[in-house]
Amino acid sequence: MNELQIKQAYQVAKERYAAIGINTDNALERLQNIKISVHCWQGDDVRGFLTPDGELTGGIMSTGNYPGTAKTPDQLRQDLEKAYSLIPGRHKLNLHAIYLDTDEKVDLNQIEPKHFEKWVAWAKEQGVGLDFNPTFFSHPMMKDGLTLSHPDKEVRDYWIEHGKRSRKIAAYMGRELNQVCYNNFWVPDGYKDNPIDRLTPRKRLMESLDEIFSEQLDEACTQDTVESKLFGIGAEAYTVGSHEFYMGYGLTRDKMILLDAGHFHPTEVISNKLSSLALFGKGLMLHVSRPVRWDSDHVVIMDDELQDIAKELVRNDLLDKTVIGLDFFDATINRIAAWVIGSRNTQKALLKALLEPTADLKAMENHFDFTGRLAYTEELKDFPYADVWNYFCLQNKVPVGLDWLDDVRQYEKEVLSKRN
Ligand code: RNT
Ligand code: ZN
């Protein structure tokens, strides 16, 4: 489509939506203000730069060996710049502690803000915000599949120190970039087989976290979020930090609760949880992801759950209270394409939700006009949201439709294929 065609299609779509009381310009303005926290770890399959080979040695796993993975912070930044150039709007980058950028040999219990200075400088230059995560996996101090809940105090203390330092780094990032750096705690601890004692490890995790969070930090710079999980590879029977654990923890410690779309029973959805948590918690962060059988790591597609998440955020006016992060790491496809597809889909789902006549639909529901509600929601599925989306891409000077794929293929040829 050329520019004129995109504009013409937009005008037609605008009228269609206006007929049901929707102002598409307003919807686009709202979409423009939604920042996605793009996860760095899709760029190198969660390897990071702590060790030269960045091996995954426990707690997390990725599969696939598509060529061109970023091996250095500079390469990762270059790839991210490419991805951001194909995603409309200004966003954030979500970094993990193992993505430090320094020549110094430091371990996770020694990291300091200075080891992330280059990321901060880059973020300033690019106009992106930063979020952060301590890394409780792929490390020899993860013993017996456990970190903060390990029975050995020496093991716990190592990780407590890491957690404390990660908070200082997050505060530094938020201060430097003048926006809150959300610092997410996800701890893989669990057992492969049925435990006898499910309580004591949870008590230890609770106490370790309490110690990590004992220092009050400036909330204008950083806020902590806690992420639960149901099970993982090697922790099939029991995960210490379950959903109930972190609901309780977050609510009693005034921490934001992070919901990862892939961390629940296969038929359980996070979209149905947002409204409940919104009533009680401090706020929400999401890991928008796609569960397939064993974890949450497939690229986000335009499935029902993605659309339901977006609808819940818009219908319940939760956009300001919710940090939208992504979490997937598919190593079988071009990693920049993965970022672009997942991010754009998340934005598209939000746009679709913003193009809904929410007040009218709520009124129908309140008058028990379930017939109208069903007729409208079904008809809306056929509305020309893609013409609005294309116009949004045009406005933001990013490729429209599939055009971004040519860019990615070109980049693969010129840059990625030359890496070894
Ligand atoms: C793992 C969690 C967690 C990680 C990142 C890398 O199951 O979803 O969020 O994916 O910390
Ligand atoms: Zn996650």
Coordinates of C-alpha atoms and ligand atoms in Angstrom, one line a residue:
M1 CA 0.0 0.0 0.0
N2 CA 1.3 3.5 -0.8
E3 CA 0.8 6.5 1.5
L4 CA -2.3 7.7 -0.3
Q5 CA -4.0 4.3 -0.1
I6 CA -3.2 4.0 3.6
K7 CA -4.7 7.5 4.3
Q8 CA -7.8 6.8 2.2
A9 CA -8.3 3.4 3.9
Y10 CA -8.0 5.2 7.2
Q11 CA -10.6 7.8 6.3
V12 CA -13.1 5.0 5.5
A13 CA -12.3 3.2 8.7
K14 CA -12.6 6.4 10.7
E15 CA -16.2 6.8 9.4
R16 CA -17.1 3.2 10.1
Y17 CA -15.9 3.6 13.7
A18 CA -17.5 7.0 14.1
A19 CA -20.9 5.4 13.2
I20 CA -20.6 3.4 16.4
G21 CA -19.4 6.4 18.4
I22 CA -15.6 5.7 18.3
N23 CA -13.1 8.4 17.5
T24 CA -10.2 6.7 15.9
D25 CA -7.9 9.7 16.3
N26 CA -8.4 9.5 20.1
A27 CA -7.7 5.8 20.1
L28 CA -4.4 6.4 18.3
E29 CA -3.4 9.1 20.7
R30 CA -4.0 6.8 23.6
L31 CA -2.0 4.0 21.9
Q32 CA 0.8 6.4 21.3
N33 CA 1.2 6.8 25.0
I34 CA 1.4 3.1 25.9
K35 CA 4.9 1.9 26.5
I36 CA 5.8 -1.7 26.0
S37 CA 8.7 -3.0 28.2
V38 CA 10.6 -5.0 25.5
H39 CA 12.6 -7.8 27.1
C40 CA 16.3 -7.9 26.1
W41 CA 16.5 -11.7 26.5
Q42 CA 14.8 -12.6 23.2
G43 CA 18.0 -11.2 21.6
D44 CA 20.3 -14.0 22.8
D45 CA 18.1 -16.8 24.2
V46 CA 18.6 -15.6 27.8
R47 CA 22.3 -16.1 27.8
G48 CA 23.6 -12.8 29.0
F49 CA 27.2 -11.6 29.4
L50 CA 28.2 -12.7 32.8
T51 CA 30.2 -15.6 31.4
P52 CA 31.8 -15.7 28.0
D53 CA 29.5 -18.5 26.8
G54 CA 26.4 -17.4 28.7
E55 CA 25.3 -21.0 29.4
L56 CA 21.8 -21.9 30.6
T57 CA 22.6 -24.1 33.5
G58 CA 19.4 -24.3 35.4
G59 CA 16.2 -22.5 36.2
I60 CA 15.4 -21.6 32.7
M61 CA 15.7 -23.1 29.2
S62 CA 15.5 -22.0 25.6
T63 CA 15.4 -24.2 22.5
G64 CA 16.6 -23.6 19.0
N65 CA 19.8 -22.5 17.3
Y66 CA 18.8 -20.0 14.7
P67 CA 22.0 -18.2 13.6
G68 CA 22.9 -14.6 14.4
T69 CA 22.4 -14.4 18.2
A70 CA 23.9 -11.3 19.9
K71 CA 27.2 -12.2 21.6
T72 CA 28.1 -8.8 23.0
P73 CA 26.2 -5.9 24.5
D74 CA 27.0 -3.8 21.5
Q75 CA 25.5 -6.4 19.2
L76 CA 22.4 -6.7 21.4
R77 CA 22.0 -2.9 21.3
Q78 CA 22.4 -2.9 17.6
D79 CA 19.7 -5.6 17.2
L80 CA 17.4 -3.7 19.6
E81 CA 17.8 -0.5 17.6
K82 CA 16.8 -2.4 14.5
A83 CA 13.7 -3.9 16.3
Y84 CA 12.7 -0.5 17.8
S85 CA 12.9 1.0 14.4
L86 CA 10.2 -1.3 13.3
I87 CA 7.9 -0.9 16.2
P88 CA 5.7 2.2 16.4
G89 CA 6.1 4.5 19.4
R90 CA 8.7 5.0 22.2
H91 CA 9.2 2.1 24.6
K92 CA 11.3 0.6 27.3
L93 CA 13.9 -2.0 27.5
N94 CA 13.7 -4.7 30.2
L95 CA 17.2 -5.8 31.2
H96 CA 18.3 -8.8 33.3
A97 CA 21.3 -8.5 35.7
I98 CA 23.3 -11.0 33.6
Y99 CA 23.3 -8.4 30.8
L100 CA 25.8 -6.2 32.5
D101 CA 28.3 -4.4 30.3
T102 CA 31.7 -4.2 31.8
D103 CA 35.3 -5.4 31.3
E104 CA 35.6 -6.1 35.0
K105 CA 35.1 -9.7 36.1
V106 CA 32.3 -9.4 38.6
D107 CA 29.9 -11.9 40.0
L108 CA 26.2 -11.4 40.7
N109 CA 26.8 -10.6 44.3
Q110 CA 29.2 -7.8 43.3
I111 CA 27.3 -5.9 40.6
E112 CA 26.9 -2.2 40.9
P113 CA 25.3 0.6 38.9
K114 CA 28.6 1.3 37.1
H115 CA 28.4 -2.0 35.4
F116 CA 25.3 -0.8 33.7
E117 CA 26.4 2.7 32.8
K118 CA 26.7 1.9 29.1
W119 CA 23.1 0.7 29.0
V120 CA 21.9 3.9 30.7
A121 CA 23.9 6.1 28.3
W122 CA 22.4 4.1 25.4
A123 CA 18.9 4.4 26.8
K124 CA 19.3 8.1 27.1
E125 CA 20.5 8.5 23.6
Q126 CA 17.7 6.3 22.2
G127 CA 15.0 7.8 24.4
V128 CA 13.9 4.5 25.9
G129 CA 13.3 3.8 29.5
L130 CA 14.7 0.8 31.4
D131 CA 13.3 -1.9 33.6
F132 CA 15.4 -4.5 35.5
N133 CA 15.5 -8.0 36.8
P134 CA 17.8 -9.7 39.3
T135 CA 18.9 -13.0 37.7
F136 CA 18.3 -16.1 39.9
F137 CA 19.2 -18.7 37.4
S138 CA 22.0 -20.1 35.2
H139 CA 24.6 -19.8 38.0
P140 CA 26.7 -22.2 40.1
M141 CA 25.3 -20.7 43.3
M142 CA 21.9 -22.1 42.3
K143 CA 22.3 -25.3 44.3
D144 CA 19.9 -28.3 44.0
G145 CA 17.6 -26.1 41.9
L146 CA 17.2 -23.6 44.8
T147 CA 18.4 -20.0 45.4
L148 CA 16.5 -17.8 48.0
S149 CA 14.7 -20.8 49.5
H150 CA 17.8 -23.1 49.8
P151 CA 18.2 -24.6 53.3
D152 CA 21.9 -23.5 53.4
K153 CA 22.2 -20.0 54.6
E154 CA 25.4 -19.4 52.6
V155 CA 23.4 -20.0 49.4
R156 CA 20.6 -17.8 50.4
D157 CA 22.9 -15.0 51.5
Y158 CA 24.6 -15.0 48.1
W159 CA 21.3 -14.5 46.4
I160 CA 20.0 -12.0 49.0
E161 CA 23.1 -9.9 48.3
H162 CA 22.3 -10.1 44.5
G163 CA 18.7 -9.1 45.1
K164 CA 19.8 -6.1 47.2
R165 CA 22.3 -5.0 44.6
S166 CA 19.8 -5.3 41.8
R167 CA 17.5 -2.9 43.6
K168 CA 20.3 -0.3 43.8
I169 CA 20.9 -0.7 40.1
A170 CA 17.2 -0.3 39.3
A171 CA 17.0 2.8 41.4
Y172 CA 20.0 4.2 39.6
M173 CA 18.4 3.5 36.2
G174 CA 15.2 5.1 37.2
R175 CA 16.9 8.2 38.6
E176 CA 19.1 8.6 35.5
L177 CA 16.2 8.2 33.1
N178 CA 13.6 10.1 35.1
Q179 CA 11.1 7.3 35.1
V180 CA 10.3 4.4 37.3
C181 CA 12.5 1.3 36.7
Y182 CA 10.4 -1.7 37.6
N183 CA 12.5 -4.4 39.1
N184 CA 11.1 -7.8 38.8
F185 CA 11.8 -10.8 41.1
W186 CA 11.3 -14.2 39.6
V187 CA 12.9 -17.1 41.4
P188 CA 12.8 -20.6 39.8
D189 CA 13.2 -22.6 43.0
G190 CA 11.3 -25.8 43.0
Y191 CA 11.4 -29.6 43.1
K192 CA 11.1 -32.2 40.4
D193 CA 9.2 -34.6 42.5
N194 CA 6.6 -34.3 45.2
P195 CA 8.0 -32.7 48.3
I196 CA 7.1 -33.7 51.8
D197 CA 7.5 -30.2 53.2
R198 CA 6.0 -27.5 51.0
L199 CA 5.9 -25.0 53.7
T200 CA 9.4 -24.5 54.9
P201 CA 10.9 -23.5 51.5
R202 CA 8.1 -20.9 51.1
K203 CA 8.9 -19.6 54.6
R204 CA 12.6 -19.3 53.6
L205 CA 11.7 -17.5 50.4
M206 CA 9.5 -15.1 52.2
E207 CA 12.2 -14.3 54.7
S208 CA 14.8 -13.9 52.1
L209 CA 12.7 -11.5 50.1
D210 CA 11.9 -9.6 53.3
E211 CA 15.6 -9.1 53.8
I212 CA 16.1 -8.0 50.2
F213 CA 13.3 -5.5 50.5
S214 CA 14.3 -4.2 53.9
E215 CA 15.7 -1.0 52.6
Q216 CA 13.1 1.5 51.4
L217 CA 14.1 3.0 48.1
D218 CA 12.6 6.0 46.3
E219 CA 9.5 4.9 44.5
A220 CA 9.9 7.6 41.9
C221 CA 13.0 5.7 40.8
T222 CA 12.2 2.1 41.3
Q223 CA 9.4 -0.3 42.3
D224 CA 9.6 -4.0 42.9
T225 CA 7.4 -6.5 41.2
V226 CA 7.1 -10.2 42.1
E227 CA 6.4 -13.0 39.6
S228 CA 4.9 -16.4 40.3
K229 CA 5.1 -19.6 38.4
L230 CA 3.3 -22.9 38.4
F231 CA 6.1 -25.2 37.3
G232 CA 9.2 -25.4 35.1
I233 CA 11.5 -27.8 33.5
G234 CA 13.1 -29.7 36.4
A235 CA 10.6 -28.2 38.8
E236 CA 7.5 -30.1 37.6
A237 CA 6.0 -31.0 41.0
Y238 CA 6.5 -27.9 43.0
T239 CA 7.5 -24.3 42.6
V240 CA 8.2 -22.4 45.8
G241 CA 7.1 -19.0 44.5
S242 CA 3.6 -20.0 43.4
H243 CA 0.7 -17.6 42.5
E244 CA -0.8 -17.8 46.0
F245 CA 2.6 -17.2 47.5
Y246 CA 3.2 -14.0 45.6
M247 CA -0.4 -12.8 45.9
G248 CA 0.0 -13.0 49.6
Y249 CA 3.4 -11.6 49.5
G250 CA 2.6 -8.7 47.2
L251 CA -0.5 -7.7 49.1
T252 CA 1.1 -7.8 52.5
R253 CA 4.4 -6.1 51.5
D254 CA 2.9 -3.5 49.2
K255 CA 4.7 -4.9 46.1
M256 CA 3.4 -4.9 42.6
I257 CA 2.3 -8.4 41.3
L258 CA 3.6 -9.6 38.0
L259 CA 1.4 -12.0 36.0
D260 CA 3.1 -14.0 33.3
A261 CA 0.6 -15.3 30.8
G262 CA 2.4 -18.7 30.7
H263 CA 2.7 -19.4 34.4
F264 CA -0.7 -20.9 35.2
H265 CA -2.6 -24.1 34.5
P266 CA -3.1 -24.7 30.7
T267 CA -6.7 -23.5 30.7
E268 CA -6.3 -20.8 33.3
V269 CA -5.9 -17.2 31.9
I270 CA -4.5 -14.1 33.4
S271 CA -7.0 -11.8 31.7
N272 CA -9.6 -13.0 34.2
K273 CA -7.3 -12.1 37.1
L274 CA -6.6 -8.5 36.3
S275 CA -9.8 -7.0 37.6
S276 CA -9.5 -8.8 40.9
L277 CA -6.0 -7.9 41.5
A278 CA -6.7 -4.3 40.5
L279 CA -9.1 -4.0 43.4
F280 CA -6.5 -4.9 46.0
G281 CA -2.9 -4.7 44.8
K282 CA -0.5 -1.8 44.5
G283 CA -0.4 -2.3 40.7
L284 CA 0.3 -4.9 38.1
M285 CA 3.0 -5.8 35.7
L286 CA 2.5 -8.3 32.9
H287 CA 4.7 -10.6 31.1
V288 CA 2.7 -10.9 27.9
S289 CA 3.7 -14.3 26.5
R290 CA 2.2 -17.4 25.0
P291 CA 2.1 -20.7 26.9
V292 CA 2.5 -23.8 24.8
R293 CA 2.6 -27.0 26.8
W294 CA 5.5 -26.4 29.1
D295 CA 6.3 -22.7 29.4
S296 CA 5.6 -19.2 28.3
D297 CA 8.2 -18.7 25.7
H298 CA 6.5 -18.6 22.4
V299 CA 6.2 -15.4 20.5
V300 CA 3.0 -13.6 21.2
I301 CA 0.4 -14.0 18.5
M302 CA -3.1 -12.5 18.0
D303 CA -4.9 -15.1 20.0
D304 CA -8.0 -14.8 22.1
E305 CA -6.0 -14.4 25.3
L306 CA -3.9 -11.6 24.0
Q307 CA -7.0 -9.7 23.0
D308 CA -8.7 -10.5 26.3
I309 CA -5.8 -9.1 28.2
A310 CA -5.9 -5.9 26.2
K311 CA -9.7 -5.6 26.6
E312 CA -9.5 -6.0 30.3
L313 CA -6.9 -3.3 30.6
V314 CA -8.9 -0.9 28.5
R315 CA -12.4 -1.7 29.7
N316 CA -11.4 -1.5 33.3
D317 CA -9.3 1.6 32.8
L318 CA -6.2 -0.2 34.1
L319 CA -3.7 1.1 31.5
D320 CA -2.2 3.6 33.9
K321 CA -1.8 1.0 36.7
T322 CA -0.3 -1.7 34.6
V323 CA 3.2 -2.1 33.3
I324 CA 3.1 -4.1 30.0
G325 CA 6.1 -6.2 29.6
L326 CA 6.9 -9.0 27.1
D327 CA 8.4 -12.3 27.9
F328 CA 9.3 -14.9 25.2
F329 CA 12.4 -16.3 23.8
D330 CA 12.1 -18.4 20.7
A331 CA 15.5 -19.4 19.4
T332 CA 14.2 -21.1 16.2
I333 CA 13.4 -17.9 14.3
N334 CA 15.1 -14.5 13.5
R335 CA 15.2 -12.9 16.9
I336 CA 14.5 -9.4 15.7
A337 CA 11.4 -10.7 13.9
A338 CA 10.3 -12.3 17.2
W339 CA 10.6 -8.9 19.0
V340 CA 8.8 -7.1 16.2
I341 CA 5.9 -9.6 15.8
G342 CA 5.4 -9.9 19.6
S343 CA 5.5 -6.2 20.2
R344 CA 3.4 -5.2 17.3
N345 CA 0.8 -7.8 18.1
T346 CA 0.6 -6.5 21.7
Q347 CA 0.0 -3.0 20.4
K348 CA -2.5 -4.2 17.8
A349 CA -4.5 -6.0 20.5
L350 CA -4.5 -2.8 22.6
L351 CA -5.7 -0.8 19.6
K352 CA -8.5 -3.2 18.9
A353 CA -9.6 -2.8 22.6
L354 CA -9.3 1.0 22.3
L355 CA -11.6 0.8 19.3
E356 CA -14.4 -0.7 21.2
P357 CA -17.5 1.3 22.3
T358 CA -16.9 0.4 25.9
A359 CA -19.4 2.7 27.5
D360 CA -22.2 1.5 25.2
L361 CA -21.3 -2.1 25.8
K362 CA -21.3 -1.6 29.5
A363 CA -24.7 0.1 29.3
M364 CA -26.2 -2.8 27.4
E365 CA -24.8 -5.2 30.0
N366 CA -26.2 -3.1 32.9
H367 CA -29.6 -3.2 31.3
F368 CA -29.3 -6.9 30.8
D369 CA -29.4 -6.5 27.1
F370 CA -27.2 -9.5 26.5
T371 CA -28.5 -9.8 23.0
G372 CA -27.1 -6.4 22.0
R373 CA -23.9 -7.1 23.8
L374 CA -23.3 -10.3 21.8
A375 CA -24.4 -8.8 18.5
Y376 CA -22.0 -5.8 18.9
T377 CA -19.0 -7.8 20.2
E378 CA -19.3 -10.2 17.3
E379 CA -19.8 -7.5 14.7
L380 CA -16.8 -5.6 16.0
K381 CA -14.6 -8.5 15.1
D382 CA -15.1 -7.5 11.4
F383 CA -14.4 -3.8 11.8
P384 CA -11.4 -2.5 9.9
Y385 CA -9.0 -2.0 12.8
A386 CA -6.0 -2.9 10.5
D387 CA -6.6 0.2 8.5
V388 CA -6.3 2.2 11.7
W389 CA -3.2 0.3 12.6
N390 CA -1.5 0.9 9.2
Y391 CA -2.2 4.6 9.6
F392 CA -0.6 4.5 13.1
C393 CA 2.5 2.9 11.6
L394 CA 2.6 5.5 8.9
Q395 CA 2.3 8.3 11.4
N396 CA 5.2 6.8 13.4
K397 CA 7.3 6.4 10.3
V398 CA 7.7 2.6 10.7
P399 CA 7.0 0.0 8.0
V400 CA 3.4 -0.7 7.2
G401 CA 2.0 -4.2 7.0
L402 CA 4.6 -6.8 6.2
D403 CA 7.1 -4.3 4.9
W404 CA 9.2 -4.6 8.1
L405 CA 10.1 -8.2 7.1
D406 CA 12.2 -6.9 4.2
D407 CA 14.1 -4.8 6.6
V408 CA 14.7 -7.7 8.9
R409 CA 15.8 -10.0 6.1
Q410 CA 18.2 -7.3 4.8
Y411 CA 19.6 -6.9 8.3
E412 CA 20.0 -10.6 8.6
K413 CA 22.0 -10.7 5.4
E414 CA 24.2 -7.7 6.2
V415 CA 24.7 -8.1 9.9
L416 CA 23.4 -11.3 11.6
S417 CA 24.7 -13.8 9.0
K418 CA 28.2 -12.4 9.5
R419 CA 28.3 -13.2 13.2
N420 CA 29.6 -16.6 14.3
Ligands
RNT1 C1 10.5 -17.6 33.6 C2 9.9 -16.2 33.9 C3 10.8 -15.1 33.9 C4 11.9 -15.2 32.8 C5 12.8 -14.0 32.7 C6 14.0 -14.2 31.9 O1 9.6 -18.6 33.6 O2 8.9 -16.0 33.0 O3 10.1 -13.9 33.7 O4 11.4 -15.5 31.6 O5 13.1 -13.5 34.0
ZN2 ZN 8.0 -14.1 32.9

